[in-house]
PDB file of C-alpha atoms in Angstrom:
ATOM      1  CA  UNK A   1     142.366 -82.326 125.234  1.00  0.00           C
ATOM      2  CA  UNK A   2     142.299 -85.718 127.164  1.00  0.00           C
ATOM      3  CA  UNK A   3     145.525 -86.650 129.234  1.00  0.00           C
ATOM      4  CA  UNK A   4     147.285 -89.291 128.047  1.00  0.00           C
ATOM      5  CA  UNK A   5     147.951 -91.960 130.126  1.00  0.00           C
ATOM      6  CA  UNK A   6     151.556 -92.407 131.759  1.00  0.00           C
ATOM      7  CA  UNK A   7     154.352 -95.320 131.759  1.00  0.00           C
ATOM      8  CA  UNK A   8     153.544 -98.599 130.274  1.00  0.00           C
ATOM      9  CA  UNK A   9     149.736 -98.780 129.508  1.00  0.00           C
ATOM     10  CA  UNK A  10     150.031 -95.469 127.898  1.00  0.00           C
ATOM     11  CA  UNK A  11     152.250 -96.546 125.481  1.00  0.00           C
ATOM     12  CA  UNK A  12     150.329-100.135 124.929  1.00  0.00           C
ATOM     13  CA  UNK A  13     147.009 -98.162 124.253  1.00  0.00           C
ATOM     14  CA  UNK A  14     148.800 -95.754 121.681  1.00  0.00           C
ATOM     15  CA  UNK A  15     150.423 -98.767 120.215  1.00  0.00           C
ATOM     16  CA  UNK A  16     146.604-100.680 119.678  1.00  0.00           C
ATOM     17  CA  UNK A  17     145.337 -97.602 118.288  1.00  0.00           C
ATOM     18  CA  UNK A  18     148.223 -97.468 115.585  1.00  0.00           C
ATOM     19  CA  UNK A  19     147.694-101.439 115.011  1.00  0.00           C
ATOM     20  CA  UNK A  20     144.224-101.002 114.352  1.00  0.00           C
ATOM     21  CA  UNK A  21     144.529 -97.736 112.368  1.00  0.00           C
ATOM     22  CA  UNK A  22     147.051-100.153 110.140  1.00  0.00           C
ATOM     23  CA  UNK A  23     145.121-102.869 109.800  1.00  0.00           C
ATOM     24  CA  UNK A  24     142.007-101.409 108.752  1.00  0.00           C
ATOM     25  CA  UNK A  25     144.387 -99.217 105.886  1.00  0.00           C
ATOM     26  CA  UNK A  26     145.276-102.664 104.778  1.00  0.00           C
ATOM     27  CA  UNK A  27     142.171-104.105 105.266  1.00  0.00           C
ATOM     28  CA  UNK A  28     140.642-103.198 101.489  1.00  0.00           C
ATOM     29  CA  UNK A  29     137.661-102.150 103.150  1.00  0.00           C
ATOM     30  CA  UNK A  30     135.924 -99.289 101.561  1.00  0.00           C
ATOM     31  CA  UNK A  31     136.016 -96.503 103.681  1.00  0.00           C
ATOM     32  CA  UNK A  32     132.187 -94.998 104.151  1.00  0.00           C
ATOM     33  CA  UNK A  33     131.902 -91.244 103.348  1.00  0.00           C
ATOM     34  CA  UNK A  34     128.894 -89.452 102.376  1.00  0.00           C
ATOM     35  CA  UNK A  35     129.640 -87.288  98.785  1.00  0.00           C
ATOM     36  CA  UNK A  36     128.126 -83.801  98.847  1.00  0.00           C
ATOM     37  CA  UNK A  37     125.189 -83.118  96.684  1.00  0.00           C
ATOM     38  CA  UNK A  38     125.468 -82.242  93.700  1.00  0.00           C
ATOM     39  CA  UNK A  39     125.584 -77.953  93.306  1.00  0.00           C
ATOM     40  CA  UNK A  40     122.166 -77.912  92.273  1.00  0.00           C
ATOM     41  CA  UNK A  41     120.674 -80.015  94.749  1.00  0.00           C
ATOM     42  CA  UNK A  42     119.024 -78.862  98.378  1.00  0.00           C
ATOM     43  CA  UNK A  43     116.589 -79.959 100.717  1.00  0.00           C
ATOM     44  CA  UNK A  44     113.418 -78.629 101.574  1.00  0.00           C
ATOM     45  CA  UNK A  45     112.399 -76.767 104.455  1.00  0.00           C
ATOM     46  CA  UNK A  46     109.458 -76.041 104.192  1.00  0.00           C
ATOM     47  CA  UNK A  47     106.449 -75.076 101.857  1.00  0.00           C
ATOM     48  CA  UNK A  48     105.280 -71.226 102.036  1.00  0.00           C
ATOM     49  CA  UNK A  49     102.303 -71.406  99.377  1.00  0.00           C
ATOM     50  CA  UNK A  50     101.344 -73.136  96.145  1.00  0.00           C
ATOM     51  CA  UNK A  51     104.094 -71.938  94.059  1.00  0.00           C
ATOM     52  CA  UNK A  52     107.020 -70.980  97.103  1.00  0.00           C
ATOM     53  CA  UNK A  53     109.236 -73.016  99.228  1.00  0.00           C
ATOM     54  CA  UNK A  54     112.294 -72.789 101.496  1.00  0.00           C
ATOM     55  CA  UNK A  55     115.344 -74.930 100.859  1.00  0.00           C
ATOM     56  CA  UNK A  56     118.947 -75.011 102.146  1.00  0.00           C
ATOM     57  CA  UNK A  57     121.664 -76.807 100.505  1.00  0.00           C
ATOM     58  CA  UNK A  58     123.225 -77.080 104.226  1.00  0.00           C
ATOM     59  CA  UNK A  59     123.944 -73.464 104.700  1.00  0.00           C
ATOM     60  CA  UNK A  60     121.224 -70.690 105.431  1.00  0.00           C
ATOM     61  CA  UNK A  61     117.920 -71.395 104.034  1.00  0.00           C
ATOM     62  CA  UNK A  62     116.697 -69.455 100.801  1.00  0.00           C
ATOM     63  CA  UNK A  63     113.107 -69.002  99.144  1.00  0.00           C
ATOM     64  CA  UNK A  64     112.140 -70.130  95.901  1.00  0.00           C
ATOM     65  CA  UNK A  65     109.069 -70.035  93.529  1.00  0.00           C
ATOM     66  CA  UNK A  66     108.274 -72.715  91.113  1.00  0.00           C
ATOM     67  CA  UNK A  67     108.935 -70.831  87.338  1.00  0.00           C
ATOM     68  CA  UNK A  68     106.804 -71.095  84.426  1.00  0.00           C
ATOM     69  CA  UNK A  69     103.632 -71.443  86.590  1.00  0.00           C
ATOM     70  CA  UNK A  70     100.978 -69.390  88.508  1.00  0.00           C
ATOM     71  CA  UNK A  71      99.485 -70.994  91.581  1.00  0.00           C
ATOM     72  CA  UNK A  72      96.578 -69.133  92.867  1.00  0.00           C
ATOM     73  CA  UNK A  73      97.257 -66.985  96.284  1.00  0.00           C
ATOM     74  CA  UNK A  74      95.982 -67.012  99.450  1.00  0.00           C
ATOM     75  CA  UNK A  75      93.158 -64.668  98.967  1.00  0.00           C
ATOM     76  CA  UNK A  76      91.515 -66.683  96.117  1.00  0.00           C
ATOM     77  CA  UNK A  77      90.148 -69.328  98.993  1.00  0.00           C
ATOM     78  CA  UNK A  78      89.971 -73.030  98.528  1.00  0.00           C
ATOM     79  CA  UNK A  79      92.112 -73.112  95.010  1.00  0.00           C
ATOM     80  CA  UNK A  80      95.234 -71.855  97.018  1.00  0.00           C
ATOM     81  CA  UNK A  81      94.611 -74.376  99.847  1.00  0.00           C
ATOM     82  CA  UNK A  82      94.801 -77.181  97.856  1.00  0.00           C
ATOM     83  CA  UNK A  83      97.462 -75.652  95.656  1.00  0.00           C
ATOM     84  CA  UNK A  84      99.959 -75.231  98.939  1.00  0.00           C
ATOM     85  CA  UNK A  85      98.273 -78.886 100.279  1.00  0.00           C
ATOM     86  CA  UNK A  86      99.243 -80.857  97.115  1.00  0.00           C
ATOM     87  CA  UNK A  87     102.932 -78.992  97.195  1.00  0.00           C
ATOM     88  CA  UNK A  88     103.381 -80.256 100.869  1.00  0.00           C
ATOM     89  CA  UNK A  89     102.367 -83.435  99.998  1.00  0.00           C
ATOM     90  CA  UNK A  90     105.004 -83.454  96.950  1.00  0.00           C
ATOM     91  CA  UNK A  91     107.933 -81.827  98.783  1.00  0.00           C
ATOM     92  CA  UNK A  92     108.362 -83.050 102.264  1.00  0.00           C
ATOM     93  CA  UNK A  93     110.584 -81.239 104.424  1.00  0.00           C
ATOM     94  CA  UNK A  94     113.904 -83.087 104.522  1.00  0.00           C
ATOM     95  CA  UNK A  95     113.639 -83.978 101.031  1.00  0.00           C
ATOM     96  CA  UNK A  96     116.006 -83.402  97.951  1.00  0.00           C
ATOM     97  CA  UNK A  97     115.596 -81.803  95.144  1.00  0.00           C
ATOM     98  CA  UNK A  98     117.237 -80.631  92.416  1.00  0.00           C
ATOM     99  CA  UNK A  99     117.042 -76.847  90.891  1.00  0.00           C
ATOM    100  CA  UNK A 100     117.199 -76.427  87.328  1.00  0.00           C
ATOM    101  CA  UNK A 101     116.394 -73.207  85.134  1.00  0.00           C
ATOM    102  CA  UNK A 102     117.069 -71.008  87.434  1.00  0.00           C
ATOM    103  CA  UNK A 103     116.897 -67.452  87.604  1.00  0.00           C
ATOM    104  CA  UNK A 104     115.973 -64.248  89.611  1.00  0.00           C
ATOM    105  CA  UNK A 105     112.554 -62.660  89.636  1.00  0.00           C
ATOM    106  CA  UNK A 106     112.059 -59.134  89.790  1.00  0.00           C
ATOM    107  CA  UNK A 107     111.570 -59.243  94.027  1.00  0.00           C
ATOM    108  CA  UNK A 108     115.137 -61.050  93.968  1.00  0.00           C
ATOM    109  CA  UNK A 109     113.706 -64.463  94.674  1.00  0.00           C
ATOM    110  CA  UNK A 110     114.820 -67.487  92.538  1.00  0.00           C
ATOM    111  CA  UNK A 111     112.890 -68.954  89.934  1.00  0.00           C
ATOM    112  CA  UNK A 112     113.752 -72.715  89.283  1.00  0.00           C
ATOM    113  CA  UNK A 113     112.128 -75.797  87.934  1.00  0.00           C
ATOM    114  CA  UNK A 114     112.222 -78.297  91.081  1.00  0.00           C
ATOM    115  CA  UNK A 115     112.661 -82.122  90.631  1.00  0.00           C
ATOM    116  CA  UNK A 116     112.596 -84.726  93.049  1.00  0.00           C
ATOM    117  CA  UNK A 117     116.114 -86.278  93.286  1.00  0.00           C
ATOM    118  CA  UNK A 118     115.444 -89.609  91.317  1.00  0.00           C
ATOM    119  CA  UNK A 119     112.821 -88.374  89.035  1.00  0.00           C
ATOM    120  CA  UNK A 120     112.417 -86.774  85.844  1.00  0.00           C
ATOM    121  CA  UNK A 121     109.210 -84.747  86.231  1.00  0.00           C
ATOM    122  CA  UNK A 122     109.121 -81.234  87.360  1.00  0.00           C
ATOM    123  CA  UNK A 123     107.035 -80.477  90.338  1.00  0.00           C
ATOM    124  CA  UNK A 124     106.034 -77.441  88.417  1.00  0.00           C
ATOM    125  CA  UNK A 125     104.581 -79.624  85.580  1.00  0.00           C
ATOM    126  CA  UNK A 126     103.011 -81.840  88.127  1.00  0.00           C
ATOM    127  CA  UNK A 127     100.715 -78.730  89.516  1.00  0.00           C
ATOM    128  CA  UNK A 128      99.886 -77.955  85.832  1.00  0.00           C
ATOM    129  CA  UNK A 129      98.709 -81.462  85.064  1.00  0.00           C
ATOM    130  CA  UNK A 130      96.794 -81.815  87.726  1.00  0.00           C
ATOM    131  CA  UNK A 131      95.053 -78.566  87.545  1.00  0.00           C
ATOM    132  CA  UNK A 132      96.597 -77.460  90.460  1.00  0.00           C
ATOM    133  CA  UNK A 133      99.055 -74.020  88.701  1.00  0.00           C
ATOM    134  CA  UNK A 134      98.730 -72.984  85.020  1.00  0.00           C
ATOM    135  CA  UNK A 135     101.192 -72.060  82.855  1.00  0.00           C
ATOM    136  CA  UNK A 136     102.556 -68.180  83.282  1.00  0.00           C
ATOM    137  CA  UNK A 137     102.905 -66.949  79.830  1.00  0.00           C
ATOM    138  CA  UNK A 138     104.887 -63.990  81.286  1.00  0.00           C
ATOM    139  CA  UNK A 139     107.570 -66.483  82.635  1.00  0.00           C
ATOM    140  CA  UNK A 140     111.059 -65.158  81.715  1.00  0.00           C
ATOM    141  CA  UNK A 141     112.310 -68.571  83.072  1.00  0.00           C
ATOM    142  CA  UNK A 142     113.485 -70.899  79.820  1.00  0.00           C
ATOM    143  CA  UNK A 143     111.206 -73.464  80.712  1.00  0.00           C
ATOM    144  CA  UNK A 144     109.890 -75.562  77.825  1.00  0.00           C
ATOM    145  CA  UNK A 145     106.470 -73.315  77.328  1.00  0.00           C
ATOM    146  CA  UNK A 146     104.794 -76.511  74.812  1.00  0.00           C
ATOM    147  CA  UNK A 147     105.131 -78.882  77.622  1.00  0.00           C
ATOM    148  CA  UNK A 148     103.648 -76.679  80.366  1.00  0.00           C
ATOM    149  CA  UNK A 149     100.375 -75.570  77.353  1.00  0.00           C
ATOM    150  CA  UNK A 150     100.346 -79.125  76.722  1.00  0.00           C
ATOM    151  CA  UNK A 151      99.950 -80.239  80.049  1.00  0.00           C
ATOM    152  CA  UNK A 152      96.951 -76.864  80.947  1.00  0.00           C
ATOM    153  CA  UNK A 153      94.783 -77.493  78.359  1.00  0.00           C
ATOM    154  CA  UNK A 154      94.626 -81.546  78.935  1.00  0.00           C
ATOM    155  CA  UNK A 155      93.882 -80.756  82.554  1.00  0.00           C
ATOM    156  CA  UNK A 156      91.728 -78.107  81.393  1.00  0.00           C
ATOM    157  CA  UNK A 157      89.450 -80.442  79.047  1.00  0.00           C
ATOM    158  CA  UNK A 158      89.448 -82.672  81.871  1.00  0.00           C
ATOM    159  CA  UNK A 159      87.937 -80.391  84.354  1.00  0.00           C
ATOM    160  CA  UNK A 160      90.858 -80.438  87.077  1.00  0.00           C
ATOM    161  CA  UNK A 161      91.460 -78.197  89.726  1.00  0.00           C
ATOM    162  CA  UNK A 162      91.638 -74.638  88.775  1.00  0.00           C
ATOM    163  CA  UNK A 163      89.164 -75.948  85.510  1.00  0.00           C
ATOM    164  CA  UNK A 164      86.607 -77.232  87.531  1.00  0.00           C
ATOM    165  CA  UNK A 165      83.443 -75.721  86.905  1.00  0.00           C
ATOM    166  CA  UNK A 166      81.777 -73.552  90.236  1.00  0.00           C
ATOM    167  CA  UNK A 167      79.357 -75.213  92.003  1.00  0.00           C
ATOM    168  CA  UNK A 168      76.726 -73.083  90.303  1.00  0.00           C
ATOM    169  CA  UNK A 169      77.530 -73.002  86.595  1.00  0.00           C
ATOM    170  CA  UNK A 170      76.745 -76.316  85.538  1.00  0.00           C
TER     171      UNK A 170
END
C-alpha cells in the first residue's frame, strides 16, 4: 500500500480525487465495461487437426471436435493437410466462437457445432461444402443430418476435396 501523503497536500490530493470521482458520476458519461461472453462462446487456441481444436472461454483450455463430420486423419496424407490447413485458416487463434449442439464423445471430448461469432454458418458445414469433411452418419450429435447430406453430395458432384478424382483414375 502507498503512503499517503501528510498535512495539507495530503488532504488537497484526496480532496481532487473525490472531486473528480464526483464529477465524472454526474457527468452522464457511459461508463466503458467489457460484458462477458455469452456461456457458449470461447476463443480459439489453437487447431489440432481437421476436425479438433483447443478453446478456452478464459479459464483452462479444453479440446473439441467438430460433430456431425469426419475429417480425414493424419495418416491419410495430403487430404488431412488441407483438412487441418483450411480449419486454421477458418479459426484463427484469438478468435470467438460460439458452441452449439454440444455433447460428449465416447473419449470424453466435446462434440459441438462451431460458429464464428457474427455468422450463421457452421464451420462444420463449411468443411462439408467444400469437400474438405463429410458427413458422419454415426454422429450422435443432433445436428441437422439433411443439411450436412445436402451439402456432401453437391460437393461431391462437383468434384471437391475429398471427391476429387486420384490423379490416375480419370
Amino acid at each position: 500500500m502507498r503512503p499517503q501523503p501528510v498535512g495539507r497536500e495530503g488532504a488537497v490530493n484526496r480532496t481532487l480525487v473525490g472531486v473528480a470521482a464526483l464529477l465524472l458520476s454526474m457527468s452522464g458519461a457511459p461508463v466503458l465495461a467489457i460484458p462477458p461472453p455469452p456461456p457458449n462462446d470461447v476463443r480459439i487456441v489453437r487447431v489440432l487437426d481437421g476436425h479438433t481444436i483447443v478453446v478456452t472461454p478464459y479459464g483452462d483450455p479444453f479440446k473439441v471436435r467438430l460433430a456431425c463430420i469426419r475429417a480425414p486423419q493424419f495418416p491419410q496424407g495430403s487430404s488431412a493437410l488441407a483438412a487441418k490447413a483450411a480449419l486454421e485458416a477458418l479459426l484463427q487463434p484469438g478468435a470467438w466462437v460460439s458452441l452449439s449442439t454440444r455433447s460428449k464423445a465416447a473419449d470424453g471430448v466435446d462434440l459441438a457445432e462451431i460458429t464464428p461469432v457474427g455468422s450463421r454458418v457452421p464451420i462444420n458445414l463449411s468443411l462439408v461444402q467444400v469437400g474438405l469433411a463429410a458427413l458422419d452418419p454415426l454422429a450422435a450429435s443432433p445436428c441437422n443430418q439433411e443439411i450436412y447430406r445436402e451439402a456432401e453430395l453437391r460437393a461431391k458432384a462437383m468434384q471437391l476435396g475429398l471427391w476429387r478424382p486420384s490423379p490416375g483414375t480419370r
